[in-house]
Amino acid sequence: MAESSRPAKVWMMRATFVALAFALIFYHLLPLDLMPASYAGPDVLTALCFAWALRRPDYVPALLVAAVMLLADLLFQRPPGLWALLVLMATEFLKSRDRPRRETTFLQEWIAVAVVLAVITILFRLALALLIVPEGTSFLALMRYAMTVICYPLIVLLSQGLFGVRRMAPGDFDHAGRPM
C-alpha cells in the first residue's frame, strides 16, 4: 500500500484543503483596498478545487467541495449554492473524465479545465440573468475566467511542490485496496 493512500494521510490532506480554502476566503475578504478594483483577479479557490480533483480525487470528496464552495458563496455574497453547485458538478465531471485515462498530458488537462470553467461561467451568468439578479459586467466575468485559466498552471505547480498533490499513477490503490 502506498504511503499517500493511508487514511490518516487522506484526512490530513482534506484538512489541508479546507485550511487553504479558509485562507483564500479570509484573504479575499480582507479590506486591503478602499477603492473598487478595476480588474478581476483569478478565482483561485475554484482552480484549486479543479487541480486537486484531477490530481487526487480522494482528497476532495463531493461533500467537502460543496461545503467549502457554499461557504464561499455565503461569504462572497453570491446567490447561495449556485456557484457551489456548478463547481461541484464540474469537479465531479473532471474526476469521472480523468479516471479511465490517467496518462493525459498537462496541456490536455489545462484545456479540459478551461472548457469546463467556461461552461460553468456561462451557466452562472445565464442563471443570474434568468433570475434577474444584478451581475457585474461581462468584461469582468471574461477577465476573471481568463485570469483563472492563466493561473491554473501555477496553482498546480504550487499544489504539487508545496503539498505533494501529484497525479495518481495507473497502478495506485486507495486505503481499502481498490484501484483509484
CSV table of N, CA and C in Angstrom, one decimal:
chain,number,residue,atom,x,y,z
A,1,MET,N,0.9,-1.2,0.0
A,1,MET,CA,0.0,0.0,0.0
A,1,MET,C,0.9,1.2,0.0
A,2,ALA,N,0.6,2.2,-0.8
A,2,ALA,CA,1.4,3.4,-1.0
A,2,ALA,C,1.2,4.3,0.3
A,3,GLU,N,2.3,5.0,0.5
A,3,GLU,CA,2.3,5.9,1.7
A,3,GLU,C,1.2,7.0,1.5
A,4,SER,N,0.9,7.4,0.3
A,4,SER,CA,0.0,8.5,0.1
A,4,SER,C,-1.5,8.1,0.1
A,5,SER,N,-1.7,6.8,0.3
A,5,SER,CA,-3.1,6.3,0.3
A,5,SER,C,-3.6,5.9,1.7
A,6,ARG,N,-2.8,6.1,2.7
A,6,ARG,CA,-3.3,5.8,4.1
A,6,ARG,C,-4.4,6.7,4.5
A,7,PRO,N,-5.4,6.2,5.2
A,7,PRO,CA,-6.5,7.0,5.7
A,7,PRO,C,-6.1,8.3,6.4
A,8,ALA,N,-5.1,8.2,7.3
A,8,ALA,CA,-4.6,9.4,8.0
A,8,ALA,C,-4.1,10.4,7.1
A,9,LYS,N,-3.3,10.0,6.0
A,9,LYS,CA,-2.8,11.0,5.1
A,9,LYS,C,-3.9,11.6,4.3
A,10,VAL,N,-4.9,10.8,3.9
A,10,VAL,CA,-6.0,11.4,3.1
A,10,VAL,C,-6.8,12.4,4.0
A,11,TRP,N,-7.0,12.1,5.2
A,11,TRP,CA,-7.7,13.1,6.1
A,11,TRP,C,-6.9,14.3,6.4
A,12,MET,N,-5.6,14.1,6.5
A,12,MET,CA,-4.7,15.3,6.7
A,12,MET,C,-4.7,16.2,5.5
A,13,MET,N,-4.8,15.6,4.3
A,13,MET,CA,-4.8,16.4,3.0
A,13,MET,C,-6.2,17.1,2.9
A,14,ARG,N,-7.2,16.4,3.3
A,14,ARG,CA,-8.5,17.0,3.3
A,14,ARG,C,-8.6,18.3,4.2
A,15,ALA,N,-8.0,18.1,5.4
A,15,ALA,CA,-7.9,19.2,6.3
A,15,ALA,C,-7.0,20.3,5.7
A,16,THR,N,-6.0,20.0,5.0
A,16,THR,CA,-5.1,21.0,4.4
A,16,THR,C,-5.9,21.7,3.3
A,17,PHE,N,-6.7,21.0,2.5
A,17,PHE,CA,-7.5,21.7,1.5
A,17,PHE,C,-8.5,22.7,2.2
A,18,VAL,N,-9.1,22.3,3.3
A,18,VAL,CA,-10.1,23.2,4.0
A,18,VAL,C,-9.3,24.4,4.5
A,19,ALA,N,-8.1,24.1,5.1
A,19,ALA,CA,-7.4,25.3,5.6
A,19,ALA,C,-7.0,26.2,4.5
A,20,LEU,N,-6.5,25.7,3.3
A,20,LEU,CA,-6.2,26.5,2.2
A,20,LEU,C,-7.4,27.3,1.7
A,21,ALA,N,-8.6,26.7,1.7
A,21,ALA,CA,-9.8,27.3,1.3
A,21,ALA,C,-10.2,28.5,2.2
A,22,PHE,N,-10.1,28.2,3.5
A,22,PHE,CA,-10.3,29.2,4.5
A,22,PHE,C,-9.4,30.4,4.4
A,23,ALA,N,-8.1,30.1,4.2
A,23,ALA,CA,-7.1,31.2,4.0
A,23,ALA,C,-7.4,32.0,2.8
A,24,LEU,N,-7.8,31.4,1.7
A,24,LEU,CA,-8.1,32.1,0.5
A,24,LEU,C,-9.4,33.0,0.7
A,25,ILE,N,-10.4,32.4,1.3
A,25,ILE,CA,-11.6,33.2,1.6
A,25,ILE,C,-11.3,34.4,2.5
A,26,PHE,N,-10.5,34.1,3.6
A,26,PHE,CA,-10.1,35.2,4.5
A,26,PHE,C,-9.4,36.3,3.8
A,27,TYR,N,-8.4,35.9,2.9
A,27,TYR,CA,-7.6,36.9,2.2
A,27,TYR,C,-8.5,37.7,1.3
A,28,HIS,N,-9.5,37.0,0.6
A,28,HIS,CA,-10.4,37.7,-0.3
A,28,HIS,C,-11.3,38.7,0.5
A,29,LEU,N,-11.6,38.4,1.7
A,29,LEU,CA,-12.5,39.3,2.5
A,29,LEU,C,-11.8,40.5,3.2
A,30,LEU,N,-10.4,40.4,3.2
A,30,LEU,CA,-9.7,41.5,3.9
A,30,LEU,C,-9.9,42.8,3.1
A,31,PRO,N,-10.1,43.9,3.8
A,31,PRO,CA,-10.2,45.2,3.2
A,31,PRO,C,-8.9,45.8,2.9
A,32,LEU,N,-8.2,45.3,1.8
A,32,LEU,CA,-6.9,45.8,1.5
A,32,LEU,C,-6.9,47.0,0.7
A,33,ASP,N,-8.0,47.3,0.0
A,33,ASP,CA,-8.0,48.4,-0.9
A,33,ASP,C,-9.4,49.1,-0.7
A,34,LEU,N,-9.4,50.4,-0.5
A,34,LEU,CA,-10.7,51.1,-0.3
A,34,LEU,C,-11.5,51.4,-1.5
A,35,MET,N,-10.8,51.4,-2.6
A,35,MET,CA,-11.5,51.7,-3.9
A,35,MET,C,-11.8,50.3,-4.6
A,36,PRO,N,-12.9,50.3,-5.3
A,36,PRO,CA,-13.3,49.1,-6.1
A,36,PRO,C,-12.2,48.8,-7.1
A,37,ALA,N,-11.9,47.5,-7.3
A,37,ALA,CA,-10.9,47.1,-8.2
A,37,ALA,C,-11.4,47.3,-9.6
A,38,SER,N,-10.4,47.7,-10.5
A,38,SER,CA,-10.8,47.9,-11.9
A,38,SER,C,-10.5,46.7,-12.7
A,39,TYR,N,-10.1,45.6,-12.1
A,39,TYR,CA,-9.8,44.4,-12.8
A,39,TYR,C,-10.3,43.2,-11.9
A,40,ALA,N,-10.5,42.1,-12.5
A,40,ALA,CA,-11.0,40.9,-11.8
A,40,ALA,C,-9.8,39.9,-11.7
A,41,GLY,N,-9.5,39.5,-10.6
A,41,GLY,CA,-8.4,38.5,-10.4
A,41,GLY,C,-8.9,37.1,-10.6
A,42,PRO,N,-8.1,36.2,-10.5
A,42,PRO,CA,-8.5,34.8,-10.7
A,42,PRO,C,-9.3,34.2,-9.6
A,43,ASP,N,-10.1,33.2,-9.9
A,43,ASP,CA,-10.8,32.5,-8.9
A,43,ASP,C,-10.0,31.3,-8.4
A,44,VAL,N,-9.1,31.6,-7.5
A,44,VAL,CA,-8.1,30.7,-7.1
A,44,VAL,C,-8.8,29.5,-6.4
A,45,LEU,N,-9.8,29.7,-5.6
A,45,LEU,CA,-10.5,28.6,-4.9
A,45,LEU,C,-11.1,27.6,-5.9
A,46,THR,N,-11.7,28.0,-7.0
A,46,THR,CA,-12.2,27.1,-8.0
A,46,THR,C,-11.1,26.4,-8.7
A,47,ALA,N,-10.0,27.1,-9.0
A,47,ALA,CA,-8.9,26.4,-9.7
A,47,ALA,C,-8.2,25.4,-8.8
A,48,LEU,N,-8.2,25.7,-7.5
A,48,LEU,CA,-7.6,24.8,-6.5
A,48,LEU,C,-8.5,23.5,-6.4
A,49,CYS,N,-9.8,23.7,-6.4
A,49,CYS,CA,-10.7,22.5,-6.4
A,49,CYS,C,-10.5,21.7,-7.7
A,50,PHE,N,-10.3,22.3,-8.8
A,50,PHE,CA,-10.1,21.5,-10.1
A,50,PHE,C,-8.8,20.8,-10.0
A,51,ALA,N,-7.7,21.5,-9.6
A,51,ALA,CA,-6.4,20.9,-9.6
A,51,ALA,C,-6.3,19.7,-8.7
A,52,TRP,N,-6.9,19.9,-7.5
A,52,TRP,CA,-6.8,18.8,-6.5
A,52,TRP,C,-7.7,17.6,-7.0
A,53,ALA,N,-8.9,17.9,-7.6
A,53,ALA,CA,-9.8,16.9,-8.0
A,53,ALA,C,-9.2,16.1,-9.1
A,54,LEU,N,-8.4,16.7,-10.0
A,54,LEU,CA,-7.8,16.0,-11.1
A,54,LEU,C,-6.6,15.2,-10.7
A,55,ARG,N,-5.9,15.7,-9.6
A,55,ARG,CA,-4.7,15.0,-9.2
A,55,ARG,C,-5.0,13.9,-8.2
A,56,ARG,N,-5.7,14.3,-7.2
A,56,ARG,CA,-6.1,13.3,-6.1
A,56,ARG,C,-7.6,13.5,-5.7
A,57,PRO,N,-8.4,12.8,-6.5
A,57,PRO,CA,-9.9,12.9,-6.2
A,57,PRO,C,-10.3,12.5,-4.8
A,58,ASP,N,-9.5,11.6,-4.2
A,58,ASP,CA,-9.8,11.2,-2.8
A,58,ASP,C,-9.6,12.4,-1.8
A,59,TYR,N,-8.8,13.4,-2.1
A,59,TYR,CA,-8.6,14.5,-1.2
A,59,TYR,C,-9.7,15.5,-1.2
A,60,VAL,N,-10.5,15.5,-2.3
A,60,VAL,CA,-11.6,16.5,-2.3
A,60,VAL,C,-12.9,15.8,-2.7
A,61,PRO,N,-13.5,15.1,-1.7
A,61,PRO,CA,-14.8,14.4,-2.0
A,61,PRO,C,-15.9,15.5,-2.2
A,62,ALA,N,-17.0,15.0,-2.8
A,62,ALA,CA,-18.0,15.9,-3.3
A,62,ALA,C,-18.6,16.8,-2.1
A,63,LEU,N,-18.8,16.1,-1.0
A,63,LEU,CA,-19.4,16.9,0.2
A,63,LEU,C,-18.4,18.0,0.6
A,64,LEU,N,-17.1,17.7,0.6
A,64,LEU,CA,-16.2,18.8,1.0
A,64,LEU,C,-16.2,19.9,0.0
A,65,VAL,N,-16.2,19.6,-1.2
A,65,VAL,CA,-16.2,20.7,-2.3
A,65,VAL,C,-17.5,21.5,-2.1
A,66,ALA,N,-18.6,20.8,-1.9
A,66,ALA,CA,-19.9,21.5,-1.8
A,66,ALA,C,-19.9,22.4,-0.6
A,67,ALA,N,-19.4,21.9,0.6
A,67,ALA,CA,-19.4,22.7,1.8
A,67,ALA,C,-18.5,23.9,1.7
A,68,VAL,N,-17.3,23.8,1.1
A,68,VAL,CA,-16.3,24.9,1.0
A,68,VAL,C,-16.9,25.9,0.0
A,69,MET,N,-17.4,25.5,-1.1
A,69,MET,CA,-17.9,26.4,-2.1
A,69,MET,C,-19.2,27.1,-1.6
A,70,LEU,N,-20.0,26.4,-0.8
A,70,LEU,CA,-21.2,27.0,-0.3
A,70,LEU,C,-20.8,28.1,0.7
A,71,LEU,N,-19.9,27.8,1.5
A,71,LEU,CA,-19.4,28.8,2.5
A,71,LEU,C,-18.8,30.1,1.7
A,72,ALA,N,-18.1,29.8,0.6
A,72,ALA,CA,-17.6,30.9,-0.2
A,72,ALA,C,-18.8,31.7,-0.8
A,73,ASP,N,-19.8,31.0,-1.3
A,73,ASP,CA,-21.0,31.7,-1.8
A,73,ASP,C,-21.6,32.6,-0.7
A,74,LEU,N,-21.7,32.1,0.4
A,74,LEU,CA,-22.4,32.9,1.5
A,74,LEU,C,-21.5,34.1,1.9
A,75,LEU,N,-20.2,33.9,2.0
A,75,LEU,CA,-19.3,35.0,2.5
A,75,LEU,C,-19.0,36.0,1.4
A,76,PHE,N,-19.0,35.6,0.1
A,76,PHE,CA,-18.8,36.5,-1.0
A,76,PHE,C,-20.1,37.1,-1.5
A,77,GLN,N,-21.2,36.8,-0.9
A,77,GLN,CA,-22.5,37.4,-1.2
A,77,GLN,C,-22.9,37.1,-2.6
A,78,ARG,N,-22.6,35.8,-3.0
A,78,ARG,CA,-23.2,35.4,-4.3
A,78,ARG,C,-24.5,34.7,-4.0
A,79,PRO,N,-25.3,34.4,-5.0
A,79,PRO,CA,-26.5,33.6,-4.8
A,79,PRO,C,-26.1,32.3,-4.1
A,80,PRO,N,-26.7,32.0,-3.0
A,80,PRO,CA,-26.2,30.8,-2.2
A,80,PRO,C,-26.5,29.5,-2.9
A,81,GLY,N,-25.4,28.8,-3.1
A,81,GLY,CA,-25.5,27.5,-3.7
A,81,GLY,C,-25.3,27.4,-5.2
A,82,LEU,N,-25.5,28.5,-5.9
A,82,LEU,CA,-25.4,28.5,-7.4
A,82,LEU,C,-24.0,28.1,-7.9
A,83,TRP,N,-23.0,28.9,-7.5
A,83,TRP,CA,-21.6,28.7,-7.9
A,83,TRP,C,-21.2,27.4,-7.3
A,84,ALA,N,-21.6,27.1,-6.0
A,84,ALA,CA,-21.2,25.9,-5.4
A,84,ALA,C,-21.7,24.6,-6.2
A,85,LEU,N,-22.9,24.7,-6.6
A,85,LEU,CA,-23.4,23.6,-7.4
A,85,LEU,C,-22.7,23.4,-8.7
A,86,LEU,N,-22.4,24.5,-9.4
A,86,LEU,CA,-21.7,24.5,-10.7
A,86,LEU,C,-20.3,23.9,-10.5
A,87,VAL,N,-19.6,24.4,-9.5
A,87,VAL,CA,-18.2,23.9,-9.2
A,87,VAL,C,-18.3,22.4,-8.8
A,88,LEU,N,-19.2,22.0,-8.0
A,88,LEU,CA,-19.4,20.6,-7.6
A,88,LEU,C,-19.6,19.7,-8.9
A,89,MET,N,-20.5,20.2,-9.7
A,89,MET,CA,-20.8,19.4,-10.9
A,89,MET,C,-19.5,19.3,-11.8
A,90,ALA,N,-18.8,20.4,-11.9
A,90,ALA,CA,-17.6,20.5,-12.7
A,90,ALA,C,-16.5,19.6,-12.2
A,91,THR,N,-16.3,19.6,-10.9
A,91,THR,CA,-15.2,18.7,-10.3
A,91,THR,C,-15.6,17.3,-10.4
A,92,GLU,N,-16.9,16.9,-10.2
A,92,GLU,CA,-17.3,15.5,-10.4
A,92,GLU,C,-17.1,15.1,-11.9
A,93,PHE,N,-17.5,16.0,-12.8
A,93,PHE,CA,-17.3,15.7,-14.2
A,93,PHE,C,-15.8,15.5,-14.5
A,94,LEU,N,-14.9,16.4,-14.0
A,94,LEU,CA,-13.5,16.2,-14.3
A,94,LEU,C,-12.9,15.0,-13.6
A,95,LYS,N,-13.4,14.6,-12.5
A,95,LYS,CA,-13.0,13.4,-11.8
A,95,LYS,C,-13.4,12.2,-12.7
A,96,SER,N,-14.6,12.1,-13.1
A,96,SER,CA,-15.1,11.0,-13.9
A,96,SER,C,-14.4,10.9,-15.3
A,97,ARG,N,-14.1,12.0,-15.8
A,97,ARG,CA,-13.5,12.1,-17.1
A,97,ARG,C,-12.0,11.6,-17.0
A,98,ASP,N,-11.4,11.9,-15.9
A,98,ASP,CA,-10.0,11.6,-15.8
A,98,ASP,C,-9.7,10.2,-15.4
A,99,ARG,N,-10.6,9.5,-14.7
A,99,ARG,CA,-10.3,8.2,-14.2
A,99,ARG,C,-9.9,7.1,-15.2
A,100,PRO,N,-10.6,7.0,-16.4
A,100,PRO,CA,-10.2,6.0,-17.3
A,100,PRO,C,-8.8,6.2,-17.9
A,101,ARG,N,-8.4,7.4,-18.1
A,101,ARG,CA,-7.1,7.7,-18.7
A,101,ARG,C,-6.3,8.6,-18.0
A,102,ARG,N,-5.4,8.1,-17.1
A,102,ARG,CA,-4.6,8.9,-16.3
A,102,ARG,C,-3.3,9.4,-17.0
A,103,GLU,N,-3.1,8.9,-18.2
A,103,GLU,CA,-1.9,9.3,-18.9
A,103,GLU,C,-2.1,10.6,-19.8
A,104,THR,N,-3.1,11.4,-19.5
A,104,THR,CA,-3.3,12.6,-20.2
A,104,THR,C,-2.2,13.6,-19.9
A,105,THR,N,-1.8,14.4,-20.9
A,105,THR,CA,-0.8,15.4,-20.7
A,105,THR,C,-1.3,16.6,-19.9
A,106,PHE,N,-0.4,17.4,-19.4
A,106,PHE,CA,-0.9,18.6,-18.7
A,106,PHE,C,-1.6,19.6,-19.6
A,107,LEU,N,-1.2,19.7,-20.9
A,107,LEU,CA,-1.9,20.5,-21.8
A,107,LEU,C,-3.4,20.1,-22.0
A,108,GLN,N,-3.6,18.8,-22.1
A,108,GLN,CA,-5.0,18.3,-22.3
A,108,GLN,C,-5.8,18.6,-21.0
A,109,GLU,N,-5.1,18.4,-19.9
A,109,GLU,CA,-5.8,18.7,-18.6
A,109,GLU,C,-6.2,20.2,-18.5
A,110,TRP,N,-5.2,21.1,-18.9
A,110,TRP,CA,-5.4,22.5,-18.9
A,110,TRP,C,-6.6,22.9,-19.8
A,111,ILE,N,-6.6,22.3,-21.0
A,111,ILE,CA,-7.7,22.6,-22.0
A,111,ILE,C,-9.0,22.2,-21.4
A,112,ALA,N,-9.0,21.0,-20.8
A,112,ALA,CA,-10.3,20.5,-20.2
A,112,ALA,C,-10.8,21.4,-19.1
A,113,VAL,N,-9.9,21.9,-18.2
A,113,VAL,CA,-10.2,22.8,-17.2
A,113,VAL,C,-10.8,24.1,-17.7
A,114,ALA,N,-10.1,24.6,-18.8
A,114,ALA,CA,-10.5,25.8,-19.4
A,114,ALA,C,-11.9,25.7,-20.0
A,115,VAL,N,-12.2,24.6,-20.7
A,115,VAL,CA,-13.5,24.4,-21.3
A,115,VAL,C,-14.6,24.2,-20.2
A,116,VAL,N,-14.3,23.4,-19.2
A,116,VAL,CA,-15.3,23.2,-18.1
A,116,VAL,C,-15.5,24.5,-17.3
A,117,LEU,N,-14.5,25.3,-17.1
A,117,LEU,CA,-14.6,26.6,-16.4
A,117,LEU,C,-15.5,27.6,-17.3
A,118,ALA,N,-15.3,27.5,-18.6
A,118,ALA,CA,-16.0,28.4,-19.5
A,118,ALA,C,-17.5,28.0,-19.4
A,119,VAL,N,-17.8,26.7,-19.4
A,119,VAL,CA,-19.2,26.3,-19.4
A,119,VAL,C,-19.9,26.7,-18.1
A,120,ILE,N,-19.2,26.5,-16.9
A,120,ILE,CA,-19.9,26.9,-15.7
A,120,ILE,C,-20.0,28.4,-15.5
A,121,THR,N,-19.0,29.1,-16.1
A,121,THR,CA,-19.1,30.6,-16.0
A,121,THR,C,-20.3,31.1,-16.9
A,122,ILE,N,-20.5,30.5,-18.0
A,122,ILE,CA,-21.6,30.9,-18.9
A,122,ILE,C,-22.9,30.5,-18.2
A,123,LEU,N,-23.0,29.3,-17.6
A,123,LEU,CA,-24.2,28.8,-16.9
A,123,LEU,C,-24.5,29.7,-15.7
A,124,PHE,N,-23.5,30.2,-15.0
A,124,PHE,CA,-23.7,31.1,-13.9
A,124,PHE,C,-24.2,32.4,-14.3
A,125,ARG,N,-23.7,32.9,-15.4
A,125,ARG,CA,-24.2,34.2,-16.0
A,125,ARG,C,-25.6,34.1,-16.5
A,126,LEU,N,-25.9,32.9,-17.1
A,126,LEU,CA,-27.3,32.7,-17.6
A,126,LEU,C,-28.3,32.6,-16.5
A,127,ALA,N,-27.9,31.9,-15.4
A,127,ALA,CA,-28.8,31.7,-14.3
A,127,ALA,C,-29.0,33.1,-13.6
A,128,LEU,N,-28.0,33.9,-13.5
A,128,LEU,CA,-28.2,35.2,-12.9
A,128,LEU,C,-29.1,36.1,-13.8
A,129,ALA,N,-28.9,36.0,-15.1
A,129,ALA,CA,-29.8,36.7,-16.0
A,129,ALA,C,-31.3,36.2,-15.9
A,130,LEU,N,-31.5,34.9,-15.8
A,130,LEU,CA,-32.8,34.4,-15.7
A,130,LEU,C,-33.5,34.8,-14.4
A,131,LEU,N,-32.7,34.9,-13.4
A,131,LEU,CA,-33.3,35.2,-12.1
A,131,LEU,C,-33.3,36.7,-11.8
A,132,ILE,N,-32.9,37.5,-12.8
A,132,ILE,CA,-32.9,38.9,-12.8
A,132,ILE,C,-32.1,39.4,-11.6
A,133,VAL,N,-30.9,38.8,-11.4
A,133,VAL,CA,-30.0,39.2,-10.3
A,133,VAL,C,-29.0,40.1,-10.9
A,134,PRO,N,-28.8,41.3,-10.3
A,134,PRO,CA,-27.8,42.2,-10.9
A,134,PRO,C,-26.4,41.5,-10.9
A,135,GLU,N,-25.8,41.6,-12.0
A,135,GLU,CA,-24.5,41.0,-12.2
A,135,GLU,C,-23.5,42.0,-12.7
A,136,GLY,N,-22.2,41.7,-12.5
A,136,GLY,CA,-21.2,42.6,-13.0
A,136,GLY,C,-21.1,42.6,-14.5
A,137,THR,N,-20.2,43.4,-15.0
A,137,THR,CA,-20.1,43.4,-16.5
A,137,THR,C,-19.6,42.1,-17.1
A,138,SER,N,-19.9,41.9,-18.3
A,138,SER,CA,-19.4,40.7,-19.0
A,138,SER,C,-17.9,40.7,-19.1
A,139,PHE,N,-17.3,41.9,-19.3
A,139,PHE,CA,-15.9,42.1,-19.4
A,139,PHE,C,-15.2,41.6,-18.1
A,140,LEU,N,-15.7,41.9,-16.9
A,140,LEU,CA,-15.1,41.4,-15.7
A,140,LEU,C,-15.2,39.9,-15.6
A,141,ALA,N,-16.4,39.4,-16.0
A,141,ALA,CA,-16.5,37.9,-15.9
A,141,ALA,C,-15.5,37.2,-16.9
A,142,LEU,N,-15.3,37.8,-18.0
A,142,LEU,CA,-14.4,37.3,-19.0
A,142,LEU,C,-13.0,37.4,-18.5
A,143,MET,N,-12.7,38.5,-17.8
A,143,MET,CA,-11.3,38.7,-17.2
A,143,MET,C,-11.1,37.7,-16.1
A,144,ARG,N,-12.1,37.5,-15.3
A,144,ARG,CA,-11.9,36.5,-14.2
A,144,ARG,C,-11.7,35.1,-14.7
A,145,TYR,N,-12.4,34.8,-15.8
A,145,TYR,CA,-12.2,33.5,-16.4
A,145,TYR,C,-10.8,33.4,-17.0
A,146,ALA,N,-10.4,34.4,-17.7
A,146,ALA,CA,-9.0,34.3,-18.4
A,146,ALA,C,-7.9,34.3,-17.3
A,147,MET,N,-8.1,35.1,-16.2
A,147,MET,CA,-7.1,35.1,-15.2
A,147,MET,C,-7.0,33.7,-14.5
A,148,THR,N,-8.2,33.1,-14.3
A,148,THR,CA,-8.2,31.8,-13.6
A,148,THR,C,-7.5,30.7,-14.5
A,149,VAL,N,-7.8,30.7,-15.8
A,149,VAL,CA,-7.2,29.8,-16.7
A,149,VAL,C,-5.7,30.0,-16.8
A,150,ILE,N,-5.3,31.3,-16.8
A,150,ILE,CA,-3.8,31.6,-16.8
A,150,ILE,C,-3.1,31.2,-15.6
A,151,CYS,N,-3.7,31.3,-14.4
A,151,CYS,CA,-3.1,31.0,-13.2
A,151,CYS,C,-3.2,29.5,-12.8
A,152,TYR,N,-4.0,28.7,-13.5
A,152,TYR,CA,-4.1,27.3,-13.2
A,152,TYR,C,-2.8,26.5,-13.2
A,153,PRO,N,-1.9,26.7,-14.1
A,153,PRO,CA,-0.6,26.0,-14.0
A,153,PRO,C,0.2,26.4,-12.8
A,154,LEU,N,0.1,27.6,-12.3
A,154,LEU,CA,0.8,28.0,-11.1
A,154,LEU,C,0.2,27.3,-9.9
A,155,ILE,N,-1.1,27.2,-9.9
A,155,ILE,CA,-1.8,26.5,-8.8
A,155,ILE,C,-1.4,25.0,-8.7
A,156,VAL,N,-1.4,24.4,-9.9
A,156,VAL,CA,-1.0,23.0,-10.0
A,156,VAL,C,0.5,22.9,-9.5
A,157,LEU,N,1.3,23.7,-9.9
A,157,LEU,CA,2.8,23.7,-9.5
A,157,LEU,C,2.9,23.8,-8.0
A,158,LEU,N,2.2,24.8,-7.5
A,158,LEU,CA,2.3,25.0,-6.0
A,158,LEU,C,1.7,23.8,-5.2
A,159,SER,N,0.6,23.3,-5.7
A,159,SER,CA,-0.1,22.2,-5.1
A,159,SER,C,0.8,21.0,-5.1
A,160,GLN,N,1.5,20.8,-6.2
A,160,GLN,CA,2.4,19.6,-6.3
A,160,GLN,C,3.7,19.8,-5.5
A,161,GLY,N,4.2,21.0,-5.6
A,161,GLY,CA,5.5,21.3,-5.0
A,161,GLY,C,5.4,21.5,-3.5
A,162,LEU,N,4.4,22.2,-3.0
A,162,LEU,CA,4.3,22.5,-1.6
A,162,LEU,C,3.5,21.4,-0.8
A,163,PHE,N,2.5,20.9,-1.4
A,163,PHE,CA,1.7,19.9,-0.7
A,163,PHE,C,1.7,18.5,-1.2
A,164,GLY,N,2.5,18.2,-2.2
A,164,GLY,CA,2.7,16.9,-2.7
A,164,GLY,C,1.4,16.3,-3.4
A,165,VAL,N,0.6,17.1,-3.9
A,165,VAL,CA,-0.6,16.7,-4.6
A,165,VAL,C,-0.3,16.3,-6.0
A,166,ARG,N,0.2,15.1,-6.2
A,166,ARG,CA,0.6,14.7,-7.5
A,166,ARG,C,-0.5,13.8,-8.2
A,167,ARG,N,-0.4,13.7,-9.5
A,167,ARG,CA,-1.3,12.9,-10.3
A,167,ARG,C,-1.2,11.5,-9.9
A,168,MET,N,-2.3,10.8,-9.8
A,168,MET,CA,-2.3,9.4,-9.4
A,168,MET,C,-1.8,8.6,-10.6
A,169,ALA,N,-1.0,7.6,-10.3
A,169,ALA,CA,-0.5,6.7,-11.3
A,169,ALA,C,-1.5,5.6,-11.6
A,170,PRO,N,-1.4,4.9,-12.8
A,170,PRO,CA,-2.4,3.9,-13.2
A,170,PRO,C,-2.5,2.8,-12.2
A,171,GLY,N,-1.4,2.4,-11.5
A,171,GLY,CA,-1.5,1.3,-10.6
A,171,GLY,C,-1.7,1.6,-9.1
A,172,ASP,N,-2.0,2.9,-8.8
A,172,ASP,CA,-2.2,3.3,-7.4
A,172,ASP,C,-3.6,2.8,-6.9
A,173,PHE,N,-3.6,2.5,-5.6
A,173,PHE,CA,-4.7,1.9,-4.9
A,173,PHE,C,-5.1,2.8,-3.7
A,174,ASP,N,-6.4,2.9,-3.4
A,174,ASP,CA,-6.7,3.6,-2.2
A,174,ASP,C,-6.5,2.8,-0.9
A,175,HIS,N,-6.8,3.3,0.2
A,175,HIS,CA,-6.5,2.6,1.5
A,175,HIS,C,-7.2,1.3,1.7
A,176,ALA,N,-8.3,1.1,0.9
A,176,ALA,CA,-9.0,-0.2,1.0
A,176,ALA,C,-8.6,-1.2,0.0
A,177,GLY,N,-7.6,-0.8,-0.8
A,177,GLY,CA,-7.1,-1.7,-1.9
A,177,GLY,C,-7.8,-1.6,-3.2
A,178,ARG,N,-8.7,-0.7,-3.4
A,178,ARG,CA,-9.4,-0.5,-4.6
A,178,ARG,C,-8.5,0.3,-5.6
A,179,PRO,N,-8.5,0.0,-6.9
A,179,PRO,CA,-7.8,0.9,-7.8
A,179,PRO,C,-8.4,2.3,-7.9
A,180,MET,N,-7.6,3.3,-7.9
A,180,MET,CA,-8.1,4.7,-8.0
A,180,MET,C,-8.4,5.1,-9.4
